[in-house]
């Protein structure tokens, strides 16, 4: 489960793309090159798509390409192939990124290569995303310790944020800090939202320290989710997410509105989602919390125009 495509990423950080037809962007249609790459259609139907629609064309096209890259790598990590085969597929993506930065991008990555040139995107951030996907490809993660979970969040979420803030034009120091905090806030929210979904495929991203504090010994995903102490664990993760949201707020407040309007939209969508889960509680059956289309549209208008 990751912030990027599978788990409502992105990642600007976006959100997991739901199947739907592509829709026309708010400002103008994506460029022919970006559109031909299939990147906008991969993002359509997600809160990420809504947030990115408010950007000028060059920034929007670059974000769609970053999102598309994340989704393609994510598809490898979350395939039903044996873990060894998935790991080989992830290794191929490392080679593709190396080739792109050597000036030999694969045809399907030419638009991404343009974004790399336009916004000075760093190879190490793409490779960090791949490293995060590799963690899922290698094995089904179950009850990692906080340090491992934080590393996972950094790779699958904050690394995407580091790419994104360069596109948005946030200054270097604040950009890195914003990616750190907002990426983790969004990813931890995803973890809480998708506990049941992840358990069905044998994954459990809740941290082992919190399980032990709650007296939960098992790391079997379905057994954990039936524990009477599950709420204590989820509240601890929610508190950590809220702390990161708070730090992200401080950083965005001191930056020009135009550079942080897209991450503001993503933050507000996920904050509403987290608050909804906390109000709902953690006892089964857990109804899935989502943000309505009307609420999402209001959030977009609030930060894009007002």
XYZ file of C-alpha atoms in Angstrom:
306
model
C 0.000 0.000 0.000
C 1.545 3.238 -1.077
C 0.703 6.819 -1.540
C 1.437 6.635 -5.157
C -1.004 5.246 -7.582
C -2.207 2.226 -5.674
C -3.076 4.230 -2.597
C -4.355 7.572 -3.744
C -1.045 8.988 -4.134
C 0.412 11.205 -4.929
C 1.264 12.141 -4.870
C 1.145 15.817 -5.120
C 1.288 13.882 -4.374
C -1.924 12.378 -5.867
C -4.428 9.713 -5.180
C -5.150 6.244 -6.354
C -6.640 6.523 -9.821
C -10.096 5.100 -10.180
C -11.073 3.770 -13.606
C -12.757 6.470 -15.593
C -12.556 8.241 -18.894
C -10.121 11.114 -19.268
C -11.545 14.555 -18.696
C -10.596 17.932 -20.079
C -8.301 19.942 -17.856
C -9.544 23.109 -16.174
C -7.114 25.527 -17.854
C -6.605 23.813 -21.193
C -6.097 20.350 -22.588
C -2.807 18.531 -21.943
C -0.225 18.884 -24.696
C -0.275 16.381 -27.527
C 2.961 14.789 -26.333
C 1.683 14.268 -22.797
C -1.674 13.102 -23.990
C -0.133 10.560 -26.323
C 1.839 9.090 -23.440
C -1.401 8.126 -21.702
C -0.366 9.968 -18.545
C -3.494 12.119 -18.065
C -5.824 9.152 -18.528
C -3.899 7.186 -15.869
C -4.568 9.996 -13.396
C -8.155 10.734 -14.343
C -10.796 9.940 -11.768
C -8.512 10.671 -8.829
C -8.157 13.523 -6.362
C -4.662 13.929 -7.777
C -6.191 14.685 -11.168
C -8.409 17.338 -9.610
C -5.490 18.989 -7.826
C -3.280 19.016 -10.911
C -5.953 20.503 -13.187
C -5.405 23.920 -11.626
C -1.754 24.104 -12.713
C -0.387 25.795 -15.844
C 0.088 23.394 -18.749
C 3.850 22.754 -18.383
C 3.551 21.986 -14.690
C 0.431 19.921 -15.152
C 1.939 17.819 -17.932
C 5.067 17.217 -15.841
C 2.980 16.092 -12.866
C 0.954 13.724 -15.029
C 4.206 12.171 -16.250
C 5.529 11.727 -12.715
C 2.226 10.173 -11.687
C 2.248 7.887 -14.721
C 5.759 6.702 -13.865
C 4.657 5.916 -10.313
C 1.633 4.011 -11.473
C 3.572 1.920 -13.987
C 6.146 0.903 -11.389
C 3.393 0.302 -8.863
C 1.668 -2.061 -11.297
C 4.786 -4.216 -11.251
C 5.050 -4.251 -7.459
C 1.373 -5.103 -7.009
C 1.016 -7.678 -9.738
C 0.014 -11.246 -8.955
C 3.331 -12.575 -10.255
C 5.705 -14.341 -7.837
C 7.754 -11.955 -5.729
C 10.970 -12.872 -7.559
C 9.417 -11.911 -10.893
C 8.139 -8.652 -9.482
C 11.619 -7.830 -8.192
C 13.055 -8.426 -11.653
C 10.467 -6.074 -13.092
C 11.404 -3.412 -10.554
C 15.084 -3.842 -11.502
C 14.144 -3.190 -15.124
C 12.679 0.137 -14.076
C 15.955 1.107 -12.447
C 17.647 0.438 -15.776
C 15.062 2.550 -17.602
C 15.637 5.527 -15.307
C 19.409 5.160 -15.670
C 18.994 5.116 -19.457
C 16.722 8.167 -19.325
C 19.351 10.164 -17.422
C 22.016 8.943 -19.843
C 20.044 10.515 -22.673
C 18.484 7.289 -23.968
C 14.877 7.332 -22.729
C 12.543 4.579 -23.859
C 9.878 5.870 -26.271
C 7.183 5.749 -23.592
C 9.366 7.856 -21.268
C 10.207 10.686 -23.656
C 7.593 12.977 -22.139
C 8.958 12.189 -18.678
C 12.460 12.992 -19.942
C 11.127 16.381 -21.048
C 9.763 17.002 -17.553
C 13.148 16.030 -16.097
C 14.826 18.647 -18.302
C 12.216 21.343 -17.716
C 12.190 21.096 -13.922
C 15.619 19.636 -13.072
C 14.090 16.522 -11.522
C 16.617 14.396 -9.663
C 17.438 10.839 -10.554
C 17.846 9.841 -6.915
C 14.206 10.690 -6.217
C 12.972 8.447 -9.043
C 15.242 5.692 -7.786
C 13.925 6.170 -4.244
C 10.382 5.629 -5.513
C 11.546 2.442 -7.207
C 13.239 1.335 -3.973
C 9.942 1.819 -2.149
C 8.073 -0.255 -4.703
C 10.782 -2.891 -4.350
C 9.877 -3.266 -0.673
C 6.381 -4.386 -1.696
C 7.634 -6.452 -4.610
C 10.049 -8.463 -2.474
C 7.548 -9.571 0.185
C 4.195 -8.850 1.761
C 4.965 -6.279 4.434
C 3.590 -7.179 7.861
C 3.846 -4.998 10.966
C 7.081 -3.137 10.169
C 8.746 -1.211 12.963
C 8.338 2.572 12.887
C 11.793 3.106 11.356
C 11.041 0.746 8.471
C 7.592 2.213 7.973
C 9.052 5.724 7.921
C 11.591 4.653 5.300
C 8.782 3.137 3.249
C 6.777 6.368 3.505
C 9.820 8.392 2.489
C 10.332 6.297 -0.616
C 6.791 5.821 -1.871
C 5.420 9.208 -0.836
C 7.960 11.821 0.187
C 10.255 11.012 -2.745
C 7.338 11.707 -5.077
C 6.832 14.912 -3.117
C 10.452 15.907 -3.711
C 9.860 15.540 -7.442
C 6.573 17.422 -7.203
C 7.790 20.478 -5.287
C 10.382 21.112 -7.998
C 7.567 21.262 -10.519
C 5.514 23.542 -8.250
C 8.446 25.921 -7.754
C 8.788 25.644 -3.969
C 12.241 26.698 -2.706
C 14.778 23.957 -2.092
C 14.815 23.877 1.717
C 11.086 24.289 2.223
C 10.371 21.971 -0.694
C 12.288 19.101 0.861
C 10.675 19.746 4.254
C 7.189 19.928 2.748
C 7.733 16.686 0.857
C 8.929 15.036 4.076
C 5.921 15.996 6.171
C 3.075 16.032 3.673
C 4.204 12.798 2.037
C 4.180 11.011 5.375
C 0.849 12.545 6.395
C -0.824 11.363 3.206
C 0.724 7.925 3.299
C -0.184 7.265 6.925
C -3.736 8.329 6.108
C -3.730 5.832 3.246
C -2.527 3.095 5.561
C -5.445 3.712 7.905
C -7.963 3.950 5.094
C -6.853 0.714 3.461
C -6.254 -1.607 6.433
C -9.020 -4.004 5.378
C -8.113 -3.922 1.707
C -4.455 -4.600 2.495
C -5.306 -7.422 4.887
C -7.126 -9.210 2.072
C -3.840 -9.479 0.165
C -1.783 -10.385 3.229
C -0.339 -6.984 4.069
C -0.295 -5.087 7.345
C 1.377 -1.680 7.515
C 0.497 -0.880 11.132
C 3.717 -0.468 13.152
C 4.767 -3.295 15.433
C 5.605 -0.977 18.354
C 2.012 0.237 18.462
C 0.684 -3.318 18.196
C 2.778 -4.335 21.195
C 1.630 -1.318 23.224
C -1.925 -2.394 22.529
C -1.171 -5.966 23.602
C -1.529 -7.405 20.099
C 0.965 -10.217 19.589
C -0.109 -11.561 16.211
C 1.066 -9.999 12.945
C -1.492 -11.892 10.890
C -3.376 -9.060 9.152
C -6.885 -10.443 9.594
C -6.255 -11.428 13.217
C -4.983 -7.930 14.016
C -8.052 -6.324 12.483
C -10.367 -8.325 14.760
C -8.527 -7.292 17.932
C -10.444 -5.222 20.458
C -7.313 -3.033 20.805
C -7.082 -2.110 17.129
C -8.433 1.376 17.809
C -5.476 2.178 20.062
C -3.060 1.319 17.257
C -4.950 3.288 14.632
C -5.242 6.335 16.872
C -1.462 6.331 17.357
C -0.913 6.274 13.593
C -3.540 8.998 13.131
C -1.779 11.165 15.717
C 1.484 10.795 13.811
C -0.286 11.773 10.574
C -1.876 14.829 12.202
C 1.537 15.931 13.459
C 2.915 15.788 9.916
C -0.121 17.689 8.593
C 0.575 20.403 11.175
C 4.226 20.726 10.120
C 3.201 20.848 6.454
C 0.749 23.665 7.270
C 3.535 25.732 8.820
C 5.729 25.313 5.749
C 2.991 26.123 3.242
C 1.893 29.191 5.206
C 5.248 30.868 4.609
C 5.375 30.136 0.873
C 3.671 31.952 -2.010
C 0.129 30.734 -2.533
C 0.736 29.936 -6.207
C 3.491 27.429 -5.382
C 1.511 25.458 -2.812
C -2.061 25.506 -4.125
C -1.899 21.935 -5.495
C -0.424 20.400 -2.318
C -2.945 22.441 -0.300
C -5.770 20.719 -2.139
C -4.269 17.272 -1.571
C -3.655 18.037 2.095
C -7.213 19.190 2.687
C -8.724 16.166 0.925
C -6.677 13.777 3.048
C -7.234 15.714 6.256
C -10.992 15.488 5.719
C -10.597 11.768 5.079
C -8.535 11.239 8.230
C -10.976 13.224 10.354
C -13.814 11.171 8.920
C -12.106 7.925 9.901
C -11.373 9.173 13.397
C -15.005 10.179 13.825
C -16.195 6.833 12.441
C -13.937 4.808 14.720
C -12.014 1.622 14.037
C -14.453 -1.103 15.026
C -15.558 -3.499 12.285
C -17.341 -3.241 9.998
C -15.382 -0.172 8.929
C -17.263 1.709 6.233
C -14.849 3.194 3.731
C -14.436 6.942 4.200
C -14.155 9.037 1.068
C -14.541 12.665 0.033
C -17.604 13.424 -2.066
C -17.255 14.947 -5.494
C -19.024 18.089 -4.291
C -16.669 18.477 -1.315
C -13.661 17.829 -3.551
C -14.822 20.487 -6.021
C -15.275 23.005 -3.200
C -11.799 22.285 -1.852
C -10.321 22.765 -5.328
C -12.148 26.050 -5.829
C -11.211 27.244 -2.346
C -7.476 26.883 -2.909
C -7.306 27.492 -6.648
C -9.394 30.642 -6.919
C -10.556 32.154 -3.646
